[in-house]
Short mmCIF file of C-alpha atoms in Angstrom, two decimals:
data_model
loop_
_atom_site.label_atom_id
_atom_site.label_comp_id
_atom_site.label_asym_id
_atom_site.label_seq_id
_atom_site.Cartn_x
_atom_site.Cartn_y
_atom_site.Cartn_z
CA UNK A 1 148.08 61.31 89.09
CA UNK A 2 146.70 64.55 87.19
CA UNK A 3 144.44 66.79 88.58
CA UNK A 4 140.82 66.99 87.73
CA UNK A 5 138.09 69.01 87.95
CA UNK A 6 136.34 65.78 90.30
CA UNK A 7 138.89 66.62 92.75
CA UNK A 8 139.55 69.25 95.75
CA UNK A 9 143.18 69.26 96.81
CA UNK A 10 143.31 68.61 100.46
CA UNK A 11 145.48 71.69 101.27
CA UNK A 12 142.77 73.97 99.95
CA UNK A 13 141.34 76.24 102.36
CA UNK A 14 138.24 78.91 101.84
CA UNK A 15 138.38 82.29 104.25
CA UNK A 16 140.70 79.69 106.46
CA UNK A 17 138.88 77.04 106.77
CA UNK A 18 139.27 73.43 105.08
CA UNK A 19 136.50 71.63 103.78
CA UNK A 20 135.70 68.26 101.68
CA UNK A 21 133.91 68.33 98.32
CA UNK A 22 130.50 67.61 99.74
CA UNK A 23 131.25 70.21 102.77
CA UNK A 24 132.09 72.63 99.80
CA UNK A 25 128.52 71.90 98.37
CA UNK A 26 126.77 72.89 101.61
CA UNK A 27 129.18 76.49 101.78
CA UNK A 28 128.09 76.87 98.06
CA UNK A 29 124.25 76.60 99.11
CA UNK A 30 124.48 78.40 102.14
CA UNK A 31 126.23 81.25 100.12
CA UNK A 32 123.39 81.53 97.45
CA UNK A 33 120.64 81.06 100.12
CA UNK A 34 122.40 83.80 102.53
CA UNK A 35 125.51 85.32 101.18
CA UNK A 36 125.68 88.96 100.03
CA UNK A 37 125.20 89.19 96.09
CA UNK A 38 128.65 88.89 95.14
CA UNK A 39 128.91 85.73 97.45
CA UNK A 40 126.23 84.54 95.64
CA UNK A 41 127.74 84.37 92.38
CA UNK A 42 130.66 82.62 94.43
CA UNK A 43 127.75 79.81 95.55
CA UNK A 44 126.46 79.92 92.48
CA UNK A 45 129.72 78.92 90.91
CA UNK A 46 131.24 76.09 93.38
CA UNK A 47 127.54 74.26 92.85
CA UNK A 48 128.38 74.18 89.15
CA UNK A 49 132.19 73.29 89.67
CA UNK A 50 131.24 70.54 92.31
CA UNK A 51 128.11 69.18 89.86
CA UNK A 52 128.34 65.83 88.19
CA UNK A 53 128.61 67.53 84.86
CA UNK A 54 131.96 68.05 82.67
CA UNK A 55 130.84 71.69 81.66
CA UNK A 56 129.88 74.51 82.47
CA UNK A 57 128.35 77.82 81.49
CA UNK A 58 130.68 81.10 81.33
CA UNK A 59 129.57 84.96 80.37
CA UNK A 60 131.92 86.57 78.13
CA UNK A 61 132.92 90.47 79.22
CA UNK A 62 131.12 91.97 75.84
CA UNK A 63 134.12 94.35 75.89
CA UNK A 64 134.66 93.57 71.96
CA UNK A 65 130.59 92.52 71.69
CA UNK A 66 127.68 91.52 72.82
CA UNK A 67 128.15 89.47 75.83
CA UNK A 68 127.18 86.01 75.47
CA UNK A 69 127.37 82.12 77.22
CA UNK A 70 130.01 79.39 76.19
CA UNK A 71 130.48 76.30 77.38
CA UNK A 72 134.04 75.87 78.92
CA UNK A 73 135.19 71.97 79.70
CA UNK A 74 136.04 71.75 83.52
CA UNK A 75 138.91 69.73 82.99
CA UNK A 76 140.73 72.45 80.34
CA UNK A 77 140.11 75.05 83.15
CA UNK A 78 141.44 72.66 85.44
CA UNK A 79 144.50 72.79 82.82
CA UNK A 80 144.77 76.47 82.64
CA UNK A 81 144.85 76.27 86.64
CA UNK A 82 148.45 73.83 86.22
CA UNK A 83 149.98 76.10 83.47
CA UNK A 84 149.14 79.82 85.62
CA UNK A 85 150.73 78.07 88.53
CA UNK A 86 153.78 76.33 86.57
CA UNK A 87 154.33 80.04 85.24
CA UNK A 88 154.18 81.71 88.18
CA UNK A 89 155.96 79.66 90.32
CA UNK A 90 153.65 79.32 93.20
CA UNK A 91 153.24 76.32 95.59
CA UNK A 92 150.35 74.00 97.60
CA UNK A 93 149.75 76.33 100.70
CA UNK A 94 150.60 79.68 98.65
CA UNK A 95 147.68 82.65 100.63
CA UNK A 96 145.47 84.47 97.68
CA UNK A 97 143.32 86.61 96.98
CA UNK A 98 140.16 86.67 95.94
CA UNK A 99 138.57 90.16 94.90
CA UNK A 100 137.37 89.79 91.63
CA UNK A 101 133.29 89.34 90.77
CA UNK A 102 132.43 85.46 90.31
CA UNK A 103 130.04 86.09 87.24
CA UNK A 104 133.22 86.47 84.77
CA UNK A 105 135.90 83.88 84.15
CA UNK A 106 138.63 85.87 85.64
CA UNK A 107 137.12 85.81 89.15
CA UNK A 108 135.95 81.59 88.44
CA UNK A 109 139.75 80.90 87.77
CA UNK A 110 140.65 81.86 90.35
CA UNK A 111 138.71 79.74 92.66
CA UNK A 112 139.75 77.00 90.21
CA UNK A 113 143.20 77.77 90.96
CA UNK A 114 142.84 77.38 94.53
CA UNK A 115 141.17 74.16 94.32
CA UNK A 116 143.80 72.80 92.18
CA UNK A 117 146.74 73.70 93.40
CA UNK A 118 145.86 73.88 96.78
CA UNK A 119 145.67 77.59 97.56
CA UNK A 120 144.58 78.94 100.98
CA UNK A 121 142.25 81.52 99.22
CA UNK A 122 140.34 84.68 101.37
CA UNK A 123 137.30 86.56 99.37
CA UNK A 124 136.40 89.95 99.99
CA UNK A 125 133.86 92.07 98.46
CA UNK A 126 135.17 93.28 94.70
CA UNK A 127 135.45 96.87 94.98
CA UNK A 128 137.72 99.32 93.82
CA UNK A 129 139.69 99.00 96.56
CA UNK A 130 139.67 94.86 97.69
CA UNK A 131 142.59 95.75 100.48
CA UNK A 132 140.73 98.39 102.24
CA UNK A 133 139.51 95.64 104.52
CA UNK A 134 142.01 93.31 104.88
CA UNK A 135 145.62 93.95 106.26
CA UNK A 136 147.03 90.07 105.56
CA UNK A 137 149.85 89.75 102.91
CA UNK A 138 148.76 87.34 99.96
CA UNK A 139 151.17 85.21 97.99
CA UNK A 140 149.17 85.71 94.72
CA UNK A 141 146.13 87.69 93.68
CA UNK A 142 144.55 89.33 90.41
CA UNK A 143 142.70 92.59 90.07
CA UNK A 144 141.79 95.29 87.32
CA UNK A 145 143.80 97.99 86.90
CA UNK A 146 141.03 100.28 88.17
CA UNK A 147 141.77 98.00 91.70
CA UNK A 148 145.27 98.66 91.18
CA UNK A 149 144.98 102.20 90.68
CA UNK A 150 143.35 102.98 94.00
CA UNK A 151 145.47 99.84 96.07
CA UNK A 152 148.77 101.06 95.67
CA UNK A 153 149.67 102.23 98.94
CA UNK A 154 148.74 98.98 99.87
CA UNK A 155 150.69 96.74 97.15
CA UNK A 156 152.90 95.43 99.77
CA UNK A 157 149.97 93.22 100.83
CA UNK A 158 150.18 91.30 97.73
CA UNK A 159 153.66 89.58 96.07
CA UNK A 160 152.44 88.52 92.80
CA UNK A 161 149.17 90.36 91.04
CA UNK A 162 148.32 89.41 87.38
CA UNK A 163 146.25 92.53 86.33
CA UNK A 164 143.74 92.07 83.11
CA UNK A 165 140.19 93.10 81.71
CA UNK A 166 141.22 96.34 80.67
CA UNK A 167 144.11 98.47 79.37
CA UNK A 168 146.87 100.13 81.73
CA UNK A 169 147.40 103.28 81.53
CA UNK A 170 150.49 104.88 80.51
CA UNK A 171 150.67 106.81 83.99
CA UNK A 172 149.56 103.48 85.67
CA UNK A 173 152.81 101.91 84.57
CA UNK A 174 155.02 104.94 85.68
CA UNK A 175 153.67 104.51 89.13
CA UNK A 176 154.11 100.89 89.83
CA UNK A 177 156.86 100.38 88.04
CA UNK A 178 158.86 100.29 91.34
CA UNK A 179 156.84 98.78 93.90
CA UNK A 180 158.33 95.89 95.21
CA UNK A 181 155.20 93.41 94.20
CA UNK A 182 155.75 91.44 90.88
CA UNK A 183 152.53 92.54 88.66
CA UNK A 184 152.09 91.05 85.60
CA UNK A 185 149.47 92.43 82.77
CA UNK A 186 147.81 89.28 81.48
CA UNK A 187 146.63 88.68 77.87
CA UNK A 188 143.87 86.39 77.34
CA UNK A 189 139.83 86.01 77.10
CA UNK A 190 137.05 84.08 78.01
CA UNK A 191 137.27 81.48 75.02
CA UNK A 192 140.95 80.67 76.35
CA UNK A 193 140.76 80.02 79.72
CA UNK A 194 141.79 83.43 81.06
CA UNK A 195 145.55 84.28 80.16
CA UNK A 196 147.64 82.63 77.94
CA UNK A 197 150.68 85.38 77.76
CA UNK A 198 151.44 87.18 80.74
CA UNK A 199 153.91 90.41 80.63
CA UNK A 200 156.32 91.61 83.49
CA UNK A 201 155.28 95.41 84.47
CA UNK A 202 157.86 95.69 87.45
CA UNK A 203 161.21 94.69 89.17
CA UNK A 204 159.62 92.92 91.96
CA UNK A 205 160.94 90.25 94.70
CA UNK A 206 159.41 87.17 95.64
CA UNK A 207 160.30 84.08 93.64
CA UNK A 208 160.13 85.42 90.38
CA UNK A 209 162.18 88.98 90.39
CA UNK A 210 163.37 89.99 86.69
CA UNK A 211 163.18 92.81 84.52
CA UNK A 212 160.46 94.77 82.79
CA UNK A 213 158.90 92.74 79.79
CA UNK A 214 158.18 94.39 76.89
CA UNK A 215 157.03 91.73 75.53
CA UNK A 216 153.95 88.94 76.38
CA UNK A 217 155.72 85.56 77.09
CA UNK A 218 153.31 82.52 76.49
CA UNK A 219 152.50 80.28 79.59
CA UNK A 220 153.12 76.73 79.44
CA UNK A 221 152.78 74.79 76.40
CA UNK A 222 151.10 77.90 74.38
CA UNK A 223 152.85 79.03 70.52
CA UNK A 224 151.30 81.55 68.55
CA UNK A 225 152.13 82.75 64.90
CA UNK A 226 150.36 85.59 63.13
CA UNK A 227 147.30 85.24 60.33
CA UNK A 228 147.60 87.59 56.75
CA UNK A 229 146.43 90.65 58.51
CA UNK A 230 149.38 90.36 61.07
CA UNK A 231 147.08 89.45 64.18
CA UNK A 232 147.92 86.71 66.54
CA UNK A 233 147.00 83.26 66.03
CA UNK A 234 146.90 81.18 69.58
CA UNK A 235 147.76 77.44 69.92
CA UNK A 236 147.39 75.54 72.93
CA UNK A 237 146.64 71.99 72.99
CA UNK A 238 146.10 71.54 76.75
CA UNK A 239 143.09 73.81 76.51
CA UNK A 240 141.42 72.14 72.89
CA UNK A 241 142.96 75.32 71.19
CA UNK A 242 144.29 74.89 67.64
CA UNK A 243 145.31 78.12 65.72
CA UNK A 244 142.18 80.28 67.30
CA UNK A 245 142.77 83.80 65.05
CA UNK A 246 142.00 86.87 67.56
CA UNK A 247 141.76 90.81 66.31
CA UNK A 248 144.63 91.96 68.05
CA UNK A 249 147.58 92.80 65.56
CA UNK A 250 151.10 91.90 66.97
CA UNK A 251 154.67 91.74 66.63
CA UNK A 252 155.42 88.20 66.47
CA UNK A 253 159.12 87.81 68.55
CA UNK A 254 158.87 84.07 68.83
CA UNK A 255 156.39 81.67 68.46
CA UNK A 256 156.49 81.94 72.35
CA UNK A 257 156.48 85.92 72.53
CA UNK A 258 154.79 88.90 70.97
CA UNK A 259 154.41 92.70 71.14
CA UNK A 260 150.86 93.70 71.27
CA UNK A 261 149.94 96.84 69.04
CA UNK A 262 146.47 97.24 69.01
CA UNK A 263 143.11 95.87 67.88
CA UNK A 264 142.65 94.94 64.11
CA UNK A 265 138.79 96.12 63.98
CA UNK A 266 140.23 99.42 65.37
CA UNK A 267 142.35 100.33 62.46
CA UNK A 268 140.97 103.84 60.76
CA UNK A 269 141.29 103.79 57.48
CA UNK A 270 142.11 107.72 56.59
CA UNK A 271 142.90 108.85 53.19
CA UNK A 272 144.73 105.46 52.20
CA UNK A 273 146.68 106.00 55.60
CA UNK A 274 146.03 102.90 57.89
CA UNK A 275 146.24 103.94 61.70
CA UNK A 276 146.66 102.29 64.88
CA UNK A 277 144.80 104.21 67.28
CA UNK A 278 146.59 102.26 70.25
CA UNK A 279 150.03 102.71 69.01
CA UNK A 280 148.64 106.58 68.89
CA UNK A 281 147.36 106.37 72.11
CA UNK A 282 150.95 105.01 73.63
CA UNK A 283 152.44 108.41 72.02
CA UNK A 284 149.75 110.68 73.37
CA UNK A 285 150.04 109.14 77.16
CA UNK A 286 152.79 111.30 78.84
CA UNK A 287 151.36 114.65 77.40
CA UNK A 288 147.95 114.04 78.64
CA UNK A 289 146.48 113.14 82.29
CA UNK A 290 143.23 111.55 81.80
CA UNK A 291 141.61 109.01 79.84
CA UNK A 292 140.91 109.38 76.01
CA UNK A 293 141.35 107.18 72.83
CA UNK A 294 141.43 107.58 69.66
CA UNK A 295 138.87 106.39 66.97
CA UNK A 296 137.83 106.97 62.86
CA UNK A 297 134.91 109.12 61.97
CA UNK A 298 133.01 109.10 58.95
CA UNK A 299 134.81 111.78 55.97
CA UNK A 300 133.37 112.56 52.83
CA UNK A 301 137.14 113.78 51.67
CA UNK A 302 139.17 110.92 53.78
CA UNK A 303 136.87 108.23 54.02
CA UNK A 304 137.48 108.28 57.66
CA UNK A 305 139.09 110.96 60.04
CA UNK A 306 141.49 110.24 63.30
CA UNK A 307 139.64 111.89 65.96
CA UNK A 308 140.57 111.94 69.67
CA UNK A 309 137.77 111.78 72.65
CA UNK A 310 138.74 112.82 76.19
CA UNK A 311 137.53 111.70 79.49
CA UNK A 312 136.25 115.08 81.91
CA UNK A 313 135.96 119.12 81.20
CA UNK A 314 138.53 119.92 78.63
CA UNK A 315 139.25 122.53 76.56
CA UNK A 316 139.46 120.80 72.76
CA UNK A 317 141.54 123.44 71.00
CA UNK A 318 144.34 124.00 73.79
CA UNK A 319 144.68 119.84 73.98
CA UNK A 320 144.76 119.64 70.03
CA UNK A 321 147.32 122.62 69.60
CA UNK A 322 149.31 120.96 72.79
CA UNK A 323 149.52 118.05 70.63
CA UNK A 324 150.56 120.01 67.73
CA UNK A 325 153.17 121.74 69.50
CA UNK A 326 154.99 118.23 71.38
CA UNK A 327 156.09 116.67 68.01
CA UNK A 328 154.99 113.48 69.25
CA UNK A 329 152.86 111.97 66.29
CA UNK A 330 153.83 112.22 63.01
CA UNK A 331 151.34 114.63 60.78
CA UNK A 332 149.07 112.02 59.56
CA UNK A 333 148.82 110.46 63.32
CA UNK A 334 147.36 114.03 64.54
CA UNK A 335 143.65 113.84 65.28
CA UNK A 336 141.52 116.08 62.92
CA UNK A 337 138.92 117.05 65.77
CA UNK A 338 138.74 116.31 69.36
CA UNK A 339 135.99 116.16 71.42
CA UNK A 340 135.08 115.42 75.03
CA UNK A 341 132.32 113.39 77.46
CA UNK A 342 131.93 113.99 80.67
CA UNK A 343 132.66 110.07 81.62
CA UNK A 344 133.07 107.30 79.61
CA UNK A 345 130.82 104.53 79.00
CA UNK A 346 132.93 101.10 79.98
CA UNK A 347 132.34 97.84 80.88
CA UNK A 348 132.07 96.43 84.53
CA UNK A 349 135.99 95.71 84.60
CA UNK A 350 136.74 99.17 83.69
CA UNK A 351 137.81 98.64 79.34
CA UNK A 352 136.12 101.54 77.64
CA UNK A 353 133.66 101.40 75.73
CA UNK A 354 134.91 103.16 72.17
CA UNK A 355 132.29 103.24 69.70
CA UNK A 356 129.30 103.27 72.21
CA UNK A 357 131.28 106.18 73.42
CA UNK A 358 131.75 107.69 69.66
CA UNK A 359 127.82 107.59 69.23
CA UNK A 360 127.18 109.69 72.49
CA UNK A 361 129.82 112.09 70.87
CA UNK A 362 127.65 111.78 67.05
CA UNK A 363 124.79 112.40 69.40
CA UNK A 364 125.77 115.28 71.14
CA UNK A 365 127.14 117.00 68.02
CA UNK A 366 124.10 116.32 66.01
CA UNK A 367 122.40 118.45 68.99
CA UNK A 368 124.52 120.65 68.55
#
């Protein structure tokens, strides 16, 4: 019989322990009524799960607008639980991971997951570094790449980590690229269930070793095809999903693979010239060690101007004429200006925050 959202599987086990679906309703109380604030929000959620009703309520990241509620159908998230562990090969009794905050739908999945598939899943408090506290080895886990970042000495804790929410970095990817964990960057939002496409970053072991993907494969029963402005259009049944358009401009391999290139309401528009400031910002990576992107400013000659911000205390010419001197962008790719903030505005995951960003930089030059 298929899973549903009414049911616990009987393998699954919280912080080692086993419990029924009415003993799960007493941990869920006893969490909001006692628990820390971040086990709150994992009360919070198992008393919605475990309710008699077939939805529930889940807050968007606001990382491309203003956050806001949906209404997600348990039983398609119960769906999206079957096709992440079909992908990923895991099995009832697989150890994971829980370090991700319970108020987004990356951190409710994965609860999800562990009551359907019959995880043994541990929680820990989600900081930017989850394994400082634990020294167990997980089957499966999934973190931010700001978790990764500061975890990797202790990677060998974890065999599989999807890794989402925000961008990895160019330098991120040199560095893991030969740890012996398989880590996958996820593509996906809140609308679909978490991922839909997940992308190999490393060699790895464990029971799904391969090579690096450059491309984003699509989990179980998921196509996609591409809209007149070249972004990707997803389709996936199992989750009530019929050609959903997104912003995000791709290379379409198959209707079962794509290339991501960048996000279509980033595109500057600069003298006729369209740019992709990601496909800029993959160029720019090796020749510069910290965070920056690249974004259009209002021109009265261009219409809009290529400029690049930078994370930290910078010197703006010697960057720019570094960048003129690499040959790494052609002459219309070159940034007109750049400009710097002392740290970036970004969401709680870690994405940045670009044109909140670009109006502290408006602001500070108009004080200037």
């Amino acid at each position: 019989m298929a899973p549903t959202y009414k049911n616990v599987h009987n393998r699954f086990k919280l912080n080692g322990l086993s419990f029924s679906r009415e003993e799960l309703k007493e941990v869920g109380y006893s969490l909001v009524k006692e628990g820390e604030d971040y086990e709150k929000s994992i009360g919070d959620f198992l008393l919605d799960w475990l309710s008699d009703t077939s939805t529930l309520q889940v807050k968007t990241s606001g990382s491309t607008g203003t956050p806001k509620l949906i209404n997600l159908q348990k039983q398609l998230m119960v769906n999206s639980a079957m096709a992440t562990g079909d992908f990923f090969k895991t099995s009832v009794g697989n150890s994971a991971l829980l370090c991700l905050p319970c108020d987004y739908i990356a951190g409710k999945m994965m609860l999800v997951r562990a009551m359907i598939l019959g995880w043994a899943l541990d929680y820990v408090q989600p900081t930017s570094q989850p394994l400082a506290t634990t020294s167990k080895t997980y089957d499966f886990a999934a973190m931010v790449p700001m978790q990764l970042s500061a975890s990797l000495d202790k990677m060998d804790q974890i065999k599989t980590l999807i890794v989402g929410g925000a961008p990895i970095t160019h330098g991120l990817r040199e560095m893991i690229k030969d740890i012996r964990t398989n880590v996958y960057e996820t593509y996906g939002m809140t609308e679909t269930v978490t991922h839909v496409a997940a992308k190999k970053l490393t060699t790895g072991l464990g029971p799904s070793p391969g090579p690096i993907q450059s491309s984003f494969k699509a989990l179980p029963n998921i196509t996609f095809s591409k809209d007149q402005r070249g972004c990707l259009v997803i389709n996936a049944p199992h989750l009530n999903i019929e050609k959903v358009e997104t912003n995000d401009i791709v290379d379409l391999c198959s209707d079962t693979e794509f290339q991501w290139l960048g996000r279509y309401d980033h595109i500057v528009n600069s003298g006729a010239i369209k740019l992709i400031p990601e496909q800029i910002e993959t160029k720019l990576s090796p020749i510069l060690d910290t965070r920056f992107f690249t974004i259009g400013m209002e021109d009265s000659d261009l219409g809009n101007k290529l400029v690049l911000i930078v994370e930290g205390e910078n010197d703006e010419e010697a960057i720019l004429k570094k960048i003129h001197s690499s040959s790494v962008l052609e002459k219309y790719e070159i940034p007109k200006r750049v400009y710097t903030l002392d740290r970036f505005s970004e969401t709680a995951n870690g994405k940045v925050l670009r044109h909140k960003n670009l109006e502290r930089v408006l602001l500070d030059h108009h004080k200037d």
